[in-house]
Amino acid sequence: MAKCTSCGNESGEVIKFNCPRCNKKLMQRCDKCRSLSIEYKCPCGFEGP
Ligand SMILES: [Zn+2]
Ligand SMILES: [Zn+2]
């Protein structure tokens, strides 16, 4: 099951995309974090949204 990078939520729809900066790390975000624009953090130092 996909797990949201921001909140750790494993339920609901989670979209996956590569980090815009390093393009290596797969980021996963749930609907909730996406609609609330909750920030996420990549190990490379990138912080979204
Ligand atoms: Zn989330
Ligand atoms: Zn990155």
mmCIF file of N, CA and C and ligand atoms in Angstrom:
data_model
loop_
_atom_site.group_PDB
_atom_site.id
_atom_site.type_symbol
_atom_site.label_atom_id
_atom_site.label_comp_id
_atom_site.label_asym_id
_atom_site.label_seq_id
_atom_site.Cartn_x
_atom_site.Cartn_y
_atom_site.Cartn_z
ATOM 1 N N MET A 1 0.847 -1.206 0.000
ATOM 2 C CA MET A 1 0.000 0.000 0.000
ATOM 3 C C MET A 1 0.872 1.243 0.000
ATOM 4 N N ALA A 2 0.491 2.193 -0.822
ATOM 5 C CA ALA A 2 1.230 3.443 -0.888
ATOM 6 C C ALA A 2 1.032 4.251 0.388
ATOM 7 N N LYS A 3 2.071 4.904 0.780
ATOM 8 C CA LYS A 3 2.035 5.675 2.012
ATOM 9 C C LYS A 3 2.374 7.131 1.720
ATOM 10 N N CYS A 4 1.547 8.034 2.222
ATOM 11 C CA CYS A 4 1.764 9.456 1.974
ATOM 12 C C CYS A 4 3.079 9.932 2.601
ATOM 13 N N THR A 5 3.865 10.664 1.825
ATOM 14 C CA THR A 5 5.151 11.152 2.310
ATOM 15 C C THR A 5 4.983 12.183 3.421
ATOM 16 N N SER A 6 3.921 12.966 3.334
ATOM 17 C CA SER A 6 3.740 14.065 4.277
ATOM 18 C C SER A 6 3.155 13.618 5.618
ATOM 19 N N CYS A 7 2.071 12.847 5.575
ATOM 20 C CA CYS A 7 1.363 12.530 6.810
ATOM 21 C C CYS A 7 1.422 11.051 7.175
ATOM 22 N N GLY A 8 1.923 10.210 6.261
ATOM 23 C CA GLY A 8 2.028 8.795 6.577
ATOM 24 C C GLY A 8 0.727 8.039 6.410
ATOM 25 N N ASN A 9 -0.268 8.728 5.916
ATOM 26 C CA ASN A 9 -1.564 8.115 5.684
ATOM 27 C C ASN A 9 -1.452 7.015 4.619
ATOM 28 N N GLU A 10 -2.018 5.853 4.913
ATOM 29 C CA GLU A 10 -1.937 4.751 3.962
ATOM 30 C C GLU A 10 -3.267 4.487 3.286
ATOM 31 N N SER A 11 -4.272 5.234 3.686
ATOM 32 C CA SER A 11 -5.588 5.011 3.085
ATOM 33 C C SER A 11 -5.897 6.125 2.093
ATOM 34 N N GLY A 12 -6.866 5.896 1.252
ATOM 35 C CA GLY A 12 -7.244 6.888 0.262
ATOM 36 C C GLY A 12 -6.320 6.849 -0.927
ATOM 37 N N GLU A 13 -6.518 7.802 -1.808
ATOM 38 C CA GLU A 13 -5.739 7.841 -3.032
ATOM 39 C C GLU A 13 -4.417 8.558 -2.806
ATOM 40 N N VAL A 14 -3.351 7.928 -3.216
ATOM 41 C CA VAL A 14 -2.028 8.523 -3.071
ATOM 42 C C VAL A 14 -1.398 8.645 -4.450
ATOM 43 N N ILE A 15 -1.026 9.854 -4.831
ATOM 44 C CA ILE A 15 -0.372 10.039 -6.115
ATOM 45 C C ILE A 15 1.134 9.953 -5.931
ATOM 46 N N LYS A 16 1.799 9.395 -6.931
ATOM 47 C CA LYS A 16 3.243 9.233 -6.863
ATOM 48 C C LYS A 16 3.906 10.067 -7.945
ATOM 49 N N PHE A 17 4.987 10.688 -7.604
ATOM 50 C CA PHE A 17 5.738 11.463 -8.591
ATOM 51 C C PHE A 17 7.172 11.567 -8.117
ATOM 52 N N ASN A 18 8.068 11.762 -9.049
ATOM 53 C CA ASN A 18 9.470 11.911 -8.678
ATOM 54 C C ASN A 18 9.734 13.318 -8.181
ATOM 55 N N CYS A 19 10.667 13.442 -7.270
ATOM 56 C CA CYS A 19 11.039 14.745 -6.729
ATOM 57 C C CYS A 19 11.453 15.676 -7.866
ATOM 58 N N PRO A 20 10.900 16.907 -7.902
ATOM 59 C CA PRO A 20 11.208 17.846 -8.976
ATOM 60 C C PRO A 20 12.675 18.252 -9.013
ATOM 61 N N ARG A 21 13.356 18.142 -7.912
ATOM 62 C CA ARG A 21 14.754 18.585 -7.896
ATOM 63 C C ARG A 21 15.722 17.459 -8.257
ATOM 64 N N CYS A 22 15.689 16.381 -7.499
ATOM 65 C CA CYS A 22 16.658 15.309 -7.753
ATOM 66 C C CYS A 22 16.124 14.285 -8.751
ATOM 67 N N ASN A 23 14.803 14.280 -8.942
ATOM 68 C CA ASN A 23 14.181 13.390 -9.906
ATOM 69 C C ASN A 23 14.459 11.921 -9.624
ATOM 70 N N LYS A 24 14.816 11.603 -8.410
ATOM 71 C CA LYS A 24 15.141 10.214 -8.070
ATOM 72 C C LYS A 24 14.178 9.664 -7.041
ATOM 73 N N LYS A 25 13.998 10.440 -6.003
ATOM 74 C CA LYS A 25 13.151 9.979 -4.908
ATOM 75 C C LYS A 25 11.688 10.022 -5.309
ATOM 76 N N LEU A 26 11.004 8.919 -5.065
ATOM 77 C CA LEU A 26 9.581 8.861 -5.370
ATOM 78 C C LEU A 26 8.783 9.436 -4.204
ATOM 79 N N MET A 27 8.093 10.535 -4.489
ATOM 80 C CA MET A 27 7.276 11.159 -3.469
ATOM 81 C C MET A 27 5.848 10.651 -3.595
ATOM 82 N N GLN A 28 5.194 10.532 -2.483
ATOM 83 C CA GLN A 28 3.815 10.058 -2.489
ATOM 84 C C GLN A 28 2.955 10.974 -1.622
ATOM 85 N N ARG A 29 1.887 11.427 -2.210
ATOM 86 C CA ARG A 29 1.017 12.339 -1.460
ATOM 87 C C ARG A 29 -0.433 11.911 -1.550
ATOM 88 N N CYS A 30 -1.115 11.985 -0.426
ATOM 89 C CA CYS A 30 -2.528 11.614 -0.404
ATOM 90 C C CYS A 30 -3.383 12.809 -0.817
ATOM 91 N N ASP A 31 -4.640 12.524 -1.109
ATOM 92 C CA ASP A 31 -5.579 13.568 -1.526
ATOM 93 C C ASP A 31 -5.646 14.703 -0.520
ATOM 94 N N LYS A 32 -5.676 14.335 0.740
ATOM 95 C CA LYS A 32 -5.838 15.329 1.792
ATOM 96 C C LYS A 32 -4.678 16.324 1.781
ATOM 97 N N CYS A 33 -3.461 15.823 1.763
ATOM 98 C CA CYS A 33 -2.291 16.693 1.785
ATOM 99 C C CYS A 33 -2.201 17.523 0.505
ATOM 100 N N ARG A 34 -2.661 16.960 -0.581
ATOM 101 C CA ARG A 34 -2.637 17.690 -1.833
ATOM 102 C C ARG A 34 -3.623 18.857 -1.782
ATOM 103 N N SER A 35 -4.831 18.617 -1.302
ATOM 104 C CA SER A 35 -5.843 19.671 -1.272
ATOM 105 C C SER A 35 -5.516 20.731 -0.223
ATOM 106 N N LEU A 36 -4.836 20.328 0.833
ATOM 107 C CA LEU A 36 -4.480 21.283 1.884
ATOM 108 C C LEU A 36 -3.105 21.891 1.647
ATOM 109 N N SER A 37 -2.436 21.444 0.583
ATOM 110 C CA SER A 37 -1.098 21.930 0.256
ATOM 111 C C SER A 37 -0.121 21.739 1.413
ATOM 112 N N ILE A 38 -0.250 20.595 2.062
ATOM 113 C CA ILE A 38 0.687 20.258 3.130
ATOM 114 C C ILE A 38 2.073 20.056 2.513
ATOM 115 N N GLU A 39 3.072 20.574 3.161
ATOM 116 C CA GLU A 39 4.414 20.469 2.578
ATOM 117 C C GLU A 39 4.976 19.047 2.691
ATOM 118 N N TYR A 40 5.879 18.755 1.787
ATOM 119 C CA TYR A 40 6.567 17.467 1.834
ATOM 120 C C TYR A 40 8.052 17.737 1.694
ATOM 121 N N LYS A 41 8.825 16.783 2.086
ATOM 122 C CA LYS A 41 10.262 16.991 2.119
ATOM 123 C C LYS A 41 10.975 15.787 1.520
ATOM 124 N N CYS A 42 11.924 16.085 0.627
ATOM 125 C CA CYS A 42 12.735 15.027 0.039
ATOM 126 C C CYS A 42 14.083 14.994 0.756
ATOM 127 N N PRO A 43 14.698 13.830 0.848
ATOM 128 C CA PRO A 43 16.026 13.736 1.471
ATOM 129 C C PRO A 43 17.077 14.619 0.794
ATOM 130 N N CYS A 44 16.838 15.016 -0.455
ATOM 131 C CA CYS A 44 17.793 15.875 -1.153
ATOM 132 C C CYS A 44 17.708 17.311 -0.664
ATOM 133 N N GLY A 45 16.670 17.627 0.115
ATOM 134 C CA GLY A 45 16.545 18.973 0.656
ATOM 135 C C GLY A 45 15.394 19.750 0.069
ATOM 136 N N PHE A 46 14.784 19.186 -0.961
ATOM 137 C CA PHE A 46 13.676 19.879 -1.601
ATOM 138 C C PHE A 46 12.439 19.862 -0.706
ATOM 139 N N GLU A 47 11.761 20.997 -0.635
ATOM 140 C CA GLU A 47 10.523 21.052 0.095
ATOM 141 C C GLU A 47 9.428 21.555 -0.815
ATOM 142 N N GLY A 48 8.344 20.802 -0.899
ATOM 143 C CA GLY A 48 7.226 21.203 -1.741
ATOM 144 C C GLY A 48 6.104 21.792 -0.915
ATOM 145 N N PRO A 49 5.011 22.112 -1.525
ATOM 146 C CA PRO A 49 4.549 21.815 -2.867
ATOM 147 C C PRO A 49 5.193 22.744 -3.875
HETATM 148 ZN ZN ZN B 1 -1.003 12.856 3.416
HETATM 149 ZN ZN ZN B 2 14.771 15.130 -4.125
#
